[in-house]
Coordinates of C-alpha atoms in Angstrom, one line a residue:
Chain A
X1 CA 11.6 39.7 -0.6
X2 CA 8.0 40.0 -1.5
X3 CA 8.6 39.5 -5.5
X4 CA 9.6 36.3 -4.4
X5 CA 7.9 32.9 -3.5
X6 CA 10.1 30.6 -3.5
X7 CA 13.7 30.7 -3.7
X8 CA 16.0 28.0 -4.7
X9 CA 20.0 28.9 -4.1
X10 CA 22.8 26.9 -4.9
X11 CA 20.4 23.3 -5.5
X12 CA 22.8 20.3 -6.3
X13 CA 21.5 16.3 -6.8
X14 CA 23.6 13.4 -7.2
X15 CA 23.0 10.5 -8.7
X16 CA 26.0 8.5 -8.3
X17 CA 28.8 9.9 -10.2
X18 CA 26.0 11.9 -12.4
X19 CA 25.3 15.7 -11.3
X20 CA 21.4 15.6 -12.1
X21 CA 20.7 19.6 -10.7
X22 CA 24.2 21.4 -10.7
X23 CA 24.4 24.5 -8.4
X24 CA 20.9 25.8 -9.7
X25 CA 19.5 29.0 -8.5
X26 CA 16.0 30.0 -9.4
X27 CA 13.4 32.7 -8.2
X28 CA 9.6 32.0 -8.6
X29 CA 6.9 34.6 -8.5
X30 CA 4.0 34.1 -6.6
X31 CA 1.3 33.5 -8.7
X32 CA 3.1 33.1 -11.9
X33 CA 3.1 30.6 -14.2
X34 CA 6.8 28.9 -14.3
X35 CA 7.5 25.7 -17.3
X36 CA 10.8 24.0 -16.2
X37 CA 11.4 23.0 -19.6
X38 CA 13.9 20.4 -20.7
X39 CA 14.6 17.0 -21.9
X40 CA 14.3 14.1 -20.5
X41 CA 18.4 13.7 -17.5
X42 CA 17.8 17.7 -18.4
X43 CA 16.9 18.1 -14.4
X44 CA 13.2 19.0 -14.5
X45 CA 11.4 16.1 -12.9
X46 CA 14.4 16.2 -10.0
X47 CA 13.9 19.9 -9.2
X48 CA 10.3 19.7 -8.9
X49 CA 11.0 16.7 -6.6
X50 CA 13.2 18.8 -4.3
X51 CA 10.2 21.2 -4.0
X52 CA 8.1 19.3 -3.2
X53 CA 10.2 17.6 -0.7
X54 CA 10.1 14.2 -1.6
X55 CA 14.0 14.3 -2.7
X56 CA 16.4 15.7 -0.4
X57 CA 19.1 18.3 -2.2
X58 CA 23.3 17.0 -1.2
X59 CA 23.7 20.5 -1.7
X60 CA 21.8 23.8 -1.3
X61 CA 18.8 25.2 0.0
X62 CA 15.5 26.4 -0.4
X63 CA 13.1 29.0 0.8
X64 CA 9.4 29.7 0.5
X65 CA 8.7 33.1 1.2
X66 CA 12.0 34.0 2.7
X67 CA 12.2 30.5 5.3
X68 CA 14.3 27.9 4.8
X69 CA 12.5 25.0 3.8
X70 CA 14.8 22.7 2.9
X71 CA 14.9 19.9 5.8
X72 CA 10.7 20.1 5.4
X73 CA 9.6 17.2 5.5
X74 CA 7.1 16.9 2.0
X75 CA 4.4 16.3 4.5
X76 CA 4.8 19.5 6.0
X77 CA 5.5 21.5 3.1
X78 CA 3.1 24.3 1.7
X79 CA 3.9 23.3 -1.3
X80 CA 1.7 20.0 -3.4
X81 CA 3.0 18.3 -6.4
X82 CA 0.2 16.7 -8.9
X83 CA 2.3 13.6 -9.9
X84 CA 2.5 13.1 -14.0
X85 CA 0.8 9.7 -13.3
X86 CA -1.9 11.3 -11.6
X87 CA -1.1 8.9 -8.0
X88 CA -4.8 8.5 -7.6
X89 CA -5.6 6.2 -4.3
X90 CA -7.5 3.5 -6.7
X91 CA -9.5 2.2 -3.0
X92 CA -11.1 6.1 -2.2
X93 CA -13.9 7.4 -4.3
X94 CA -13.0 11.1 -6.3
X95 CA -14.8 13.1 -3.1
X96 CA -12.3 10.9 -0.3
X97 CA -9.2 11.3 -2.4
X98 CA -10.0 14.8 -3.0
X99 CA -11.1 15.3 0.8
X100 CA -7.1 13.2 1.8
X101 CA -5.2 16.1 2.7
X102 CA -8.3 17.8 4.3
X103 CA -8.8 14.9 6.4
X104 CA -4.9 14.9 6.7
X105 CA -4.5 17.6 8.6
X106 CA -7.4 17.8 10.6
X107 CA -10.2 20.1 9.2
X108 CA -13.7 20.1 10.7
X109 CA -15.9 17.2 8.6
X110 CA -18.8 20.2 7.6
X111 CA -15.9 22.6 5.9
X112 CA -13.8 19.6 4.7
X113 CA -17.5 19.2 2.7
X114 CA -17.4 22.1 1.5
X115 CA -13.8 22.3 0.8
X116 CA -14.5 19.3 -2.0
X117 CA -17.5 20.2 -3.4
X118 CA -16.0 23.9 -4.0
X119 CA -12.5 22.4 -5.5
X120 CA -14.8 19.7 -7.5
X121 CA -16.9 22.5 -9.0
X122 CA -14.2 24.3 -9.9
X123 CA -12.2 21.4 -12.3
X124 CA -16.0 20.7 -13.4
X125 CA -16.5 17.3 -11.8
X126 CA -19.7 18.8 -9.6
X127 CA -21.2 15.1 -9.0
X128 CA -18.9 12.8 -9.6
X129 CA -17.4 13.0 -6.1
X130 CA -19.0 9.0 -5.3
X131 CA -17.4 7.4 -8.4
X132 CA -14.0 5.3 -7.9
X133 CA -10.8 7.2 -10.4
X134 CA -11.1 3.9 -12.3
X135 CA -14.1 4.4 -13.6
X136 CA -13.0 7.9 -15.2
X137 CA -11.7 9.0 -18.3
X138 CA -7.7 10.1 -18.2
X139 CA -9.0 14.1 -19.0
X140 CA -11.3 13.1 -16.0
X141 CA -9.0 11.6 -13.5
X142 CA -6.5 14.7 -14.6
X143 CA -8.3 16.8 -13.2
X144 CA -9.6 15.0 -9.9
X145 CA -5.3 14.6 -9.2
X146 CA -5.5 18.6 -10.0
X147 CA -8.5 19.5 -7.3
X148 CA -7.6 17.0 -5.2
X149 CA -3.4 19.4 -4.7
X150 CA -5.8 22.6 -5.2
X151 CA -8.5 21.4 -2.1
X152 CA -5.3 22.5 0.0
X153 CA -5.2 26.2 -1.7
X154 CA -1.0 26.0 -1.8
X155 CA 0.2 29.4 -2.7
X156 CA 2.6 27.0 -4.7
X157 CA 1.2 24.5 -7.1
X158 CA 4.1 21.9 -8.8
X159 CA 2.8 19.9 -11.8
X160 CA 5.0 17.2 -12.9
X161 CA 3.9 16.7 -17.2
X162 CA 0.2 18.0 -16.3
X163 CA -0.5 17.1 -20.2
X164 CA 1.2 14.7 -21.2
X165 CA -1.2 11.5 -20.7
X166 CA -3.6 13.8 -22.0
X167 CA -5.6 13.0 -25.6
X168 CA -3.4 15.0 -28.5
X169 CA -7.2 16.5 -28.6
X170 CA -7.4 17.2 -25.5
X171 CA -4.3 18.8 -24.6
X172 CA -4.8 22.2 -25.8
X173 CA -8.1 22.3 -24.3
X174 CA -7.3 21.1 -20.5
X175 CA -4.0 23.4 -20.9
X176 CA -6.3 26.6 -21.8
X177 CA -8.6 25.3 -18.1
X178 CA -5.2 25.2 -16.4
X179 CA -4.0 28.9 -17.2
X180 CA -8.0 29.9 -15.5
X181 CA -7.9 28.1 -13.4
X182 CA -3.8 29.5 -12.3
X183 CA -5.5 32.8 -13.1
X184 CA -8.7 32.0 -10.8
X185 CA -6.9 30.6 -7.7
X186 CA -3.5 33.2 -7.3
X187 CA -1.3 30.4 -7.1
X188 CA 2.1 30.0 -8.7
X189 CA 2.3 26.8 -11.0
X190 CA 5.3 25.5 -11.8
X191 CA 4.6 23.0 -14.2
X192 CA 7.9 20.5 -15.2
X193 CA 7.6 20.1 -19.1
X194 CA 9.4 18.3 -22.0
X195 CA 6.7 20.2 -24.9
X196 CA 8.1 23.3 -25.6
X197 CA 4.7 24.3 -27.2
X198 CA 3.1 23.6 -24.0
X199 CA 5.8 25.6 -22.2
X200 CA 5.3 28.5 -24.3
X201 CA 2.0 28.8 -25.0
X202 CA 1.4 28.1 -21.2
X203 CA 3.8 29.3 -18.4
X204 CA 4.3 33.6 -17.6
X205 CA 7.8 32.6 -17.5
X206 CA 10.3 29.4 -18.9
X207 CA 13.2 28.0 -17.6
X208 CA 15.3 26.0 -20.1
X209 CA 16.9 23.6 -18.4
X210 CA 20.1 21.1 -19.8
X211 CA 22.3 19.1 -17.7
X212 CA 21.1 19.9 -14.8
X213 CA 21.5 23.9 -14.8
X214 CA 19.4 26.5 -16.0
X215 CA 20.2 28.3 -19.2
X216 CA 17.6 30.6 -19.6
X217 CA 14.7 32.1 -18.1
X218 CA 12.3 34.5 -19.0
X219 CA 9.3 34.9 -21.2
X220 CA 8.1 32.6 -24.1
X221 CA 9.0 35.7 -26.2
X222 CA 12.4 35.8 -25.0
X223 CA 13.3 32.8 -24.8
X224 CA 11.3 31.3 -28.3
X225 CA 12.9 34.2 -30.3
X226 CA 16.3 35.8 -28.8
X227 CA 17.6 32.3 -27.7
X228 CA 20.8 32.2 -25.5
X229 CA 22.3 29.3 -26.5
X230 CA 22.1 26.5 -29.4
X231 CA 20.7 24.2 -26.9
X232 CA 17.3 26.6 -26.4
X233 CA 17.4 27.2 -29.9
X234 CA 17.0 23.6 -31.4
X235 CA 15.0 22.8 -28.6
X236 CA 12.2 25.8 -29.1
X237 CA 12.7 25.1 -32.7
X238 CA 14.7 27.5 -34.0
X239 CA 16.6 24.6 -36.2
X240 CA 18.9 26.7 -37.8
X241 CA 22.4 27.6 -36.3
X242 CA 24.1 30.1 -38.8
X243 CA 28.3 29.7 -38.2
X244 CA 28.8 33.5 -39.4
X245 CA 32.5 31.0 -40.4
X246 CA 30.3 29.2 -42.9
X247 CA 28.2 31.8 -44.7
X248 CA 27.9 35.3 -45.6
X249 CA 26.6 37.5 -42.4
X250 CA 26.6 40.8 -42.8
X251 CA 29.4 42.9 -41.2
X252 CA 27.2 44.4 -38.3
X253 CA 26.3 40.9 -37.3
X254 CA 28.6 39.1 -37.9
X255 CA 31.7 38.2 -34.9
X256 CA 29.6 36.1 -32.2
X257 CA 30.1 32.5 -32.2
X258 CA 27.0 31.6 -33.8
X259 CA 23.2 32.1 -34.4
X260 CA 19.6 31.4 -34.3
X261 CA 18.0 31.4 -37.7
X262 CA 14.6 30.2 -37.4
X263 CA 13.2 28.6 -40.3
X264 CA 10.0 30.7 -40.6
X265 CA 12.7 33.9 -41.3
X266 CA 14.0 32.5 -44.2
X267 CA 13.1 33.5 -47.7
X268 CA 13.4 31.4 -51.1
X269 CA 13.9 32.3 -54.1
X270 CA 13.1 30.2 -57.2
X271 CA 16.6 30.4 -59.6
X272 CA 16.7 30.6 -63.3
X273 CA 13.6 28.9 -63.8
X274 CA 10.3 29.9 -66.2
X275 CA 8.6 31.5 -63.3
X276 CA 10.4 33.6 -60.9
X277 CA 7.9 34.1 -58.2
X278 CA 9.0 34.9 -54.9
X279 CA 8.5 31.2 -52.5
X280 CA 8.8 33.6 -49.1
X281 CA 9.4 31.2 -45.8
X282 CA 9.6 34.4 -43.6
X283 CA 6.1 36.2 -41.9
X284 CA 3.3 36.8 -43.6
X285 CA 3.3 40.5 -42.7
X286 CA 6.2 40.8 -44.3
X287 CA 5.4 41.4 -47.9
X288 CA 9.0 42.8 -49.2
X289 CA 10.3 41.0 -52.9
X290 CA 13.5 39.7 -53.7
X291 CA 14.9 39.6 -57.1
X292 CA 16.2 36.3 -58.6
X293 CA 20.5 37.4 -58.2
X294 CA 22.4 35.3 -57.2
X295 CA 24.8 37.4 -54.8
X296 CA 23.3 39.4 -52.1
X297 CA 24.2 39.6 -48.6
X298 CA 22.7 37.2 -46.6
X299 CA 22.3 35.5 -49.5
X300 CA 23.3 31.7 -50.5
X301 CA 22.4 28.9 -52.9
X302 CA 21.3 25.4 -52.1
X303 CA 18.8 22.5 -52.9
X304 CA 16.2 21.1 -52.2
X305 CA 16.3 17.9 -51.3
X306 CA 13.5 17.1 -47.9
X307 CA 9.8 18.0 -47.8
X308 CA 7.7 17.1 -44.5
X309 CA 3.8 18.5 -45.5
X310 CA 3.0 20.4 -41.4
X311 CA -1.1 21.2 -42.7
X312 CA -0.8 24.6 -42.2
X313 CA 2.9 25.2 -43.9
X314 CA 5.5 22.7 -45.2
X315 CA 9.4 21.9 -43.6
X316 CA 12.1 21.9 -47.0
X317 CA 15.5 21.4 -45.9
X318 CA 17.8 22.8 -48.2
X319 CA 21.6 21.1 -49.1
X320 CA 23.6 24.9 -49.5
X321 CA 25.9 24.4 -51.8
X322 CA 28.3 25.8 -49.3
X323 CA 27.8 22.7 -47.3
X324 CA 25.2 22.6 -44.4
X325 CA 21.8 22.5 -44.3
X326 CA 18.9 24.8 -43.6
X327 CA 15.4 24.5 -42.9
X328 CA 12.8 26.4 -43.9
X329 CA 9.2 26.3 -43.5
X330 CA 6.4 27.6 -46.0
X331 CA 3.2 28.6 -45.6
X332 CA 0.4 26.9 -47.4
X333 CA -0.6 30.0 -49.4
X334 CA 2.4 30.6 -51.2
X335 CA 4.5 28.3 -54.0
X336 CA 6.1 25.7 -53.0
X337 CA 10.1 24.4 -54.6
X338 CA 10.1 21.1 -56.1
X339 CA 12.2 18.6 -54.6
X340 CA 15.2 19.0 -56.1
X341 CA 14.9 22.5 -57.4
X342 CA 17.9 25.1 -56.9
X343 CA 16.7 28.0 -54.9
X344 CA 18.1 31.1 -53.0
X345 CA 18.0 31.4 -49.6
X346 CA 18.0 35.4 -48.1
X347 CA 17.5 36.2 -44.9
X348 CA 17.0 39.6 -42.8
X349 CA 20.2 40.5 -40.9
X350 CA 18.0 41.4 -37.9
X351 CA 15.7 38.1 -38.1
X352 CA 19.1 36.6 -36.3
X353 CA 19.4 35.4 -32.6
X354 CA 23.1 35.6 -31.5
X355 CA 24.4 32.2 -29.1
X356 CA 26.4 31.9 -26.5
X357 CA 28.7 29.6 -27.1
Chain B
X1 CA -18.3 -24.3 -25.9
X2 CA -14.3 -24.4 -26.3
X3 CA -13.9 -22.3 -22.3
X4 CA -16.0 -24.9 -21.3
X5 CA -13.4 -28.1 -22.7
X6 CA -11.4 -26.9 -21.3
X7 CA -12.9 -26.7 -18.0
X8 CA -13.5 -30.8 -18.5
X9 CA -10.6 -31.7 -16.3
X10 CA -10.9 -29.1 -13.9
X11 CA -14.2 -29.9 -12.8
X12 CA -13.6 -34.2 -13.2
X13 CA -10.5 -33.2 -10.7
X14 CA -13.1 -31.6 -8.2
X15 CA -15.8 -34.1 -8.2
X16 CA -13.6 -36.4 -7.6
X17 CA -10.9 -35.4 -5.4
X18 CA -12.5 -32.5 -3.5
X19 CA -16.9 -33.5 -4.0
X20 CA -16.4 -37.1 -3.9
X21 CA -14.1 -37.5 -0.7
X22 CA -16.7 -35.1 1.0
X23 CA -20.0 -37.0 0.5
X24 CA -17.9 -40.1 1.5
X25 CA -16.7 -38.2 4.4
X26 CA -20.3 -37.3 5.3
X27 CA -21.5 -40.9 4.9
X28 CA -19.0 -41.8 7.3
X29 CA -19.9 -39.5 9.3
X30 CA -23.5 -40.2 9.8
X31 CA -23.2 -43.9 10.2
X32 CA -21.9 -46.7 13.3
X33 CA -18.4 -47.6 14.0
X34 CA -18.3 -51.2 14.2
X35 CA -15.7 -54.1 14.6
X36 CA -14.9 -54.6 10.6
X37 CA -12.5 -53.5 7.7
X38 CA -13.7 -51.6 7.1
X39 CA -14.5 -50.6 10.5
X40 CA -17.9 -48.0 10.4
X41 CA -21.3 -49.4 8.6
X42 CA -22.7 -46.9 6.0
X43 CA -25.5 -44.8 7.5
X44 CA -27.7 -46.6 4.0
X45 CA -27.9 -50.1 4.5
X46 CA -29.0 -53.4 2.3
X47 CA -32.1 -52.4 1.0
X48 CA -31.5 -48.7 1.2
X49 CA -32.8 -48.7 4.7
X50 CA -31.7 -45.4 6.4
X51 CA -29.4 -46.7 9.3
X52 CA -27.4 -43.9 10.3
X53 CA -28.1 -41.3 12.9
X54 CA -26.3 -38.1 13.8
X55 CA -24.8 -39.4 17.3
X56 CA -21.6 -38.8 15.7
X57 CA -21.8 -35.2 15.6
X58 CA -23.4 -35.3 18.6
X59 CA -21.0 -36.8 20.7
X60 CA -18.5 -34.0 18.9
X61 CA -20.5 -30.7 21.2
X62 CA -21.3 -33.0 24.2
X63 CA -17.8 -34.4 24.6
X64 CA -15.6 -31.7 25.4
X65 CA -12.3 -33.2 24.7
X66 CA -13.6 -32.7 20.4
X67 CA -15.1 -29.2 20.7
X68 CA -11.9 -28.6 22.7
X69 CA -9.6 -29.5 20.3
X70 CA -11.1 -27.7 17.7
X71 CA -11.2 -24.4 18.9
X72 CA -7.3 -24.8 20.0
X73 CA -6.7 -25.7 16.1
X74 CA -9.0 -23.0 15.2
X75 CA -6.9 -20.2 18.3
X76 CA -3.4 -22.3 17.0
X77 CA -4.1 -21.2 13.5
X78 CA -5.2 -17.6 13.9
X79 CA -2.2 -17.1 16.3
X80 CA 0.2 -19.2 13.3
X81 CA -1.4 -17.0 10.6
X82 CA -1.0 -13.8 13.0
X83 CA 2.3 -13.9 13.1
X84 CA 3.2 -15.4 9.7
X85 CA 1.5 -11.7 8.7
X86 CA 3.5 -9.5 11.1
X87 CA 7.3 -11.2 10.3
X88 CA 6.1 -11.4 6.4
X89 CA 4.8 -8.0 5.8
X90 CA 8.3 -6.3 6.6
X91 CA 9.7 -9.0 4.4
X92 CA 6.9 -8.7 1.8
X93 CA 7.8 -4.8 1.5
X94 CA 11.5 -5.3 1.8
X95 CA 11.2 -7.5 -1.3
X96 CA 9.2 -5.5 -3.2
X97 CA 10.8 -2.4 -3.0
X98 CA 14.5 -3.8 -3.4
X99 CA 16.2 -2.9 -6.9
X100 CA 14.0 -5.7 -10.0
X101 CA 17.2 -7.9 -10.6
X102 CA 17.0 -8.5 -6.6
X103 CA 13.7 -9.4 -6.0
X104 CA 13.9 -12.5 -7.6
X105 CA 17.0 -13.8 -5.1
X106 CA 15.4 -12.3 -2.8
X107 CA 12.3 -15.0 -3.6
X108 CA 14.2 -17.6 -3.6
X109 CA 15.4 -16.9 0.0
X110 CA 12.7 -16.8 1.0
X111 CA 11.5 -20.0 -0.6
X112 CA 14.8 -21.5 0.3
X113 CA 13.2 -24.0 3.3
X114 CA 11.1 -25.8 1.4
X115 CA 14.6 -27.8 -0.8
X116 CA 15.5 -29.9 2.6
X117 CA 12.6 -32.0 3.7
X118 CA 10.1 -31.3 6.0
X119 CA 10.8 -33.7 8.4
X120 CA 15.0 -32.8 8.4
X121 CA 13.6 -29.6 9.0
X122 CA 11.7 -30.3 12.2
X123 CA 14.5 -32.7 13.5
X124 CA 16.4 -29.8 13.7
X125 CA 14.1 -27.6 15.8
X126 CA 14.6 -30.5 18.2
X127 CA 17.8 -30.2 18.3
X128 CA 17.3 -26.9 19.1
X129 CA 15.0 -27.1 21.9
X130 CA 15.7 -30.5 23.6
X131 CA 17.1 -30.5 26.7
X132 CA 20.1 -30.7 25.7
X133 CA 19.6 -29.2 22.7
X134 CA 21.9 -26.0 20.9
X135 CA 19.9 -23.3 22.9
X136 CA 20.0 -25.1 26.7
X137 CA 23.3 -25.7 26.6
X138 CA 24.6 -22.4 25.3
X139 CA 23.0 -21.1 28.4
X140 CA 24.0 -23.3 30.8
X141 CA 27.8 -23.3 29.6
X142 CA 27.1 -19.0 29.3
X143 CA 26.2 -19.9 33.4
X144 CA 22.7 -17.6 32.0
X145 CA 20.9 -21.0 33.9
X146 CA 21.5 -23.7 35.9
X147 CA 18.9 -26.2 34.6
X148 CA 17.5 -26.5 31.5
X149 CA 14.7 -24.5 30.1
X150 CA 11.8 -26.4 29.1
X151 CA 11.6 -25.3 25.6
X152 CA 11.0 -28.1 23.4
X153 CA 6.5 -30.0 24.0
X154 CA 5.6 -26.7 24.1
X155 CA 3.1 -23.7 22.4
X156 CA 5.9 -21.8 22.2
X157 CA 7.8 -24.1 20.1
X158 CA 4.7 -25.9 18.2
X159 CA 3.8 -21.9 16.6
X160 CA 7.4 -21.2 16.0
X161 CA 7.9 -24.1 13.9
X162 CA 4.4 -23.4 12.3
X163 CA 5.9 -20.2 11.4
X164 CA 8.8 -21.4 9.9
X165 CA 6.6 -23.9 8.4
X166 CA 3.6 -22.1 7.3
X167 CA 5.9 -18.0 6.5
X168 CA 6.9 -18.1 2.7
X169 CA 2.9 -18.4 2.1
X170 CA 1.9 -15.5 3.6
X171 CA 5.5 -14.1 2.4
X172 CA 3.8 -14.8 -1.1
X173 CA 0.6 -13.3 -1.8
X174 CA 2.0 -10.3 0.1
X175 CA 4.1 -9.9 -2.5
X176 CA 2.4 -9.8 -5.5
X177 CA 0.0 -7.5 -4.1
X178 CA 2.5 -4.8 -2.6
X179 CA 4.7 -5.3 -6.1
X180 CA 2.2 -3.9 -7.5
X181 CA 1.5 -0.3 -5.7
X182 CA 2.5 2.0 -7.1
X183 CA 5.3 3.7 -4.7
X184 CA 4.7 7.5 -6.2
X185 CA 0.8 6.9 -4.4
X186 CA 2.9 7.0 -1.0
X187 CA 4.7 10.1 -2.4
X188 CA 1.2 11.8 -3.0
X189 CA 0.0 11.0 0.3
X190 CA 2.8 12.8 1.8
X191 CA 2.8 15.5 -0.8
X192 CA -0.9 15.9 0.7
X193 CA 0.0 16.1 4.4
X194 CA 0.4 12.2 5.3
X195 CA 3.0 11.6 8.1
X196 CA 4.6 8.5 6.9
X197 CA 3.4 6.3 8.8
X198 CA 0.1 7.4 8.2
X199 CA 0.4 6.8 4.3
X200 CA 1.5 3.3 5.4
X201 CA -2.2 3.2 7.9
X202 CA -4.3 4.6 4.6
X203 CA -2.6 4.7 1.3
X204 CA -0.5 0.9 1.5
X205 CA -2.1 -1.2 4.3
X206 CA -5.9 -1.1 2.0
X207 CA -4.2 -1.8 -1.2
X208 CA -2.2 -4.2 0.0
X209 CA -5.7 -6.2 1.6
X210 CA -6.8 -8.8 -0.7
X211 CA -2.5 -10.8 -0.3
X212 CA -2.8 -9.7 3.3
X213 CA -6.4 -12.3 3.4
X214 CA -4.9 -14.4 0.9
X215 CA -2.1 -14.8 3.0
X216 CA -3.8 -15.4 6.3
X217 CA -6.7 -17.8 4.7
X218 CA -3.0 -20.0 3.2
X219 CA -1.2 -20.3 6.3
X220 CA -5.4 -20.3 8.4
X221 CA -6.5 -23.2 6.5
X222 CA -3.6 -25.0 6.3
X223 CA -2.7 -25.2 9.8
X224 CA -5.8 -25.7 11.5
X225 CA -5.5 -28.8 10.4
X226 CA -2.2 -29.5 10.5
X227 CA -0.7 -32.3 13.2
X228 CA 2.7 -33.4 12.0
X229 CA 4.5 -30.5 13.7
X230 CA 2.0 -30.3 17.2
X231 CA 3.0 -33.7 16.9
X232 CA 6.7 -33.1 17.2
X233 CA 7.3 -29.7 19.2
X234 CA 4.6 -29.7 20.9
X235 CA 2.4 -30.1 24.5
X236 CA 1.6 -34.5 24.6
X237 CA -1.5 -33.0 26.5
X238 CA -3.8 -30.0 25.0
X239 CA -4.4 -31.8 21.0
X240 CA -5.2 -29.7 18.4
X241 CA -8.0 -31.4 16.2
X242 CA -5.4 -32.8 13.7
X243 CA -4.3 -34.6 16.3
X244 CA -7.2 -35.6 17.8
X245 CA -8.5 -36.6 14.4
X246 CA -5.1 -38.9 13.3
X247 CA -5.5 -40.9 17.1
X248 CA -9.4 -41.3 16.6
X249 CA -8.7 -43.0 12.6
X250 CA -5.3 -45.0 13.6
X251 CA -5.2 -45.8 16.9
X252 CA -9.6 -45.7 18.6
X253 CA -10.1 -46.7 14.5
X254 CA -13.5 -44.5 15.6
X255 CA -14.1 -43.5 11.5
X256 CA -17.1 -42.3 11.8
X257 CA -16.1 -40.0 14.6
X258 CA -13.3 -39.1 13.0
X259 CA -14.9 -38.1 9.9
X260 CA -17.7 -36.2 12.2
X261 CA -14.6 -34.2 13.3
X262 CA -13.1 -33.6 10.0
X263 CA -16.7 -32.7 8.8
X264 CA -16.9 -29.9 11.7
X265 CA -13.6 -28.7 11.0
X266 CA -14.0 -27.9 7.0
X267 CA -17.4 -26.2 8.2
X268 CA -15.5 -24.1 10.6
X269 CA -13.0 -23.0 7.7
X270 CA -15.0 -22.7 4.5
X271 CA -17.1 -19.0 7.7
X272 CA -13.9 -17.9 7.5
X273 CA -12.9 -18.1 4.3
X274 CA -16.3 -16.8 3.2
X275 CA -15.8 -13.5 5.9
X276 CA -13.1 -12.4 5.0
X277 CA -13.6 -12.9 0.9
X278 CA -16.8 -10.7 1.6
X279 CA -14.2 -8.2 3.1
X280 CA -12.0 -8.2 -0.2
X281 CA -14.7 -8.1 -2.7
X282 CA -15.5 -5.0 -0.6
X283 CA -12.1 -3.9 -0.7

């Protein structure tokens, strides 16, 4: 199994009566950036701790390069973790922190110094080796934690919410740097996050967890455009779950239990006003225009109830006359509907992603 | 300015109850023993004539009895503090790692002995350790020994009593230091290849150092001057300085010599405090 670095088979973990991980199977490939995405209580952090060896499973097994490591203690696993709080040792300098693992495995002193310098250069902290962690900024601390793990040259690096503690402004840049480091070192990165944007932006593959189970594993494109379940669809921002029974769907897509319809896929049309200019809430590349007739396939009527300005777009919640509501985003360049305005909503059947029950 | 005002009572207290007594004590130590009341002549006589001497301090060095009592007190205090740390560290660690809701109860249990009178507790020790006491009674009854073991009035009995009395003073600062310590740090150490022993030695122990130092001093300092426990449980010869002080003040009524001994003890205690403060500021 050359294309599998880490494999989890039937991994189960209980906390009292609660099932944190429910017979989970997972395969991580060498050198990939893998995101474990889920809300709190989804089991994503438990999974990470099990892989690191900081917690033991109640059932199932973990294999690294085909070798069973389930019973190995954390200090004997060639897997390293970057903790959410960074867990830097406050009584040691930056260089001592980075060299901690090298000292534990007995790397020669000269080699230690060389590798510490190399790791600090990798995360662009050259010359800060003598500082204490509490004299560093949040971003610098994050890099020290990263260097402390990377200096061990792990084939698998675990990152627990690596960007969560950073300022919003620093997050995007640090995310790109993480990607660059991952490519540069060739290590597989497994990142736990609750932020779908972070997962979509950084990962090669994303696993979406819910209630201790994997609900979908796929590339960011796959999970974003073709969510497998209503949960995945909601979690990844497709807030419209359309039920065939309540909305007039074309026959060829009707039949599944439900569909995810992304807000940006819905076309908005003004009804009966002086201006019948199209309100578009669809991909900018799509320039088809609609008339203002009230009938037609995949078309419903509604009233604008809420508006939330989002910078480059505005999100509208349209209450449907047939009951329920749809979310629609309108690009800032396009004409906006008014609050309380009656509008027609339409969509392309191809833009509906069928969901498992 | 307001800050200074708040500190006025503190300074007044320190002046009245620390600085002034220390000056008076030093004055007595430099004076001469006499037969009057008070039983000493101050070092500065009528008309501001200097009549003091360092003779009392010289006696401390010349007479092995006093010097030995000082050394003995330091040795007993060191043993007590070291034992209290050895016993108190696992206790404090267990309390700090216990569920939050249970920590208060466990801390209350550590302090529980204080709810009973000190002398009563020492009396209980005597009851346990004397020749006709519980332990000897049990051992003889079981046929383990024929004659009662000499338990009471030994250094062992004295150390047991000291440890019992001072253990909470070690546990509390250790707990304060250990409860602030993030358990994730030890996990990070193990993740980086440290065995639990190595993680403890390289992470937990150095980070608990302020608590260790505070715990050591809080036990060491009162233990060095302790005189009740050695009196009640310890051997009747080989007296530590606390008991010698008592004897000189109240039995021999040689106040200047006793004062000199007290000053010497004070100086000896300041040394380790300074040393540990150095250590702590480096940690």
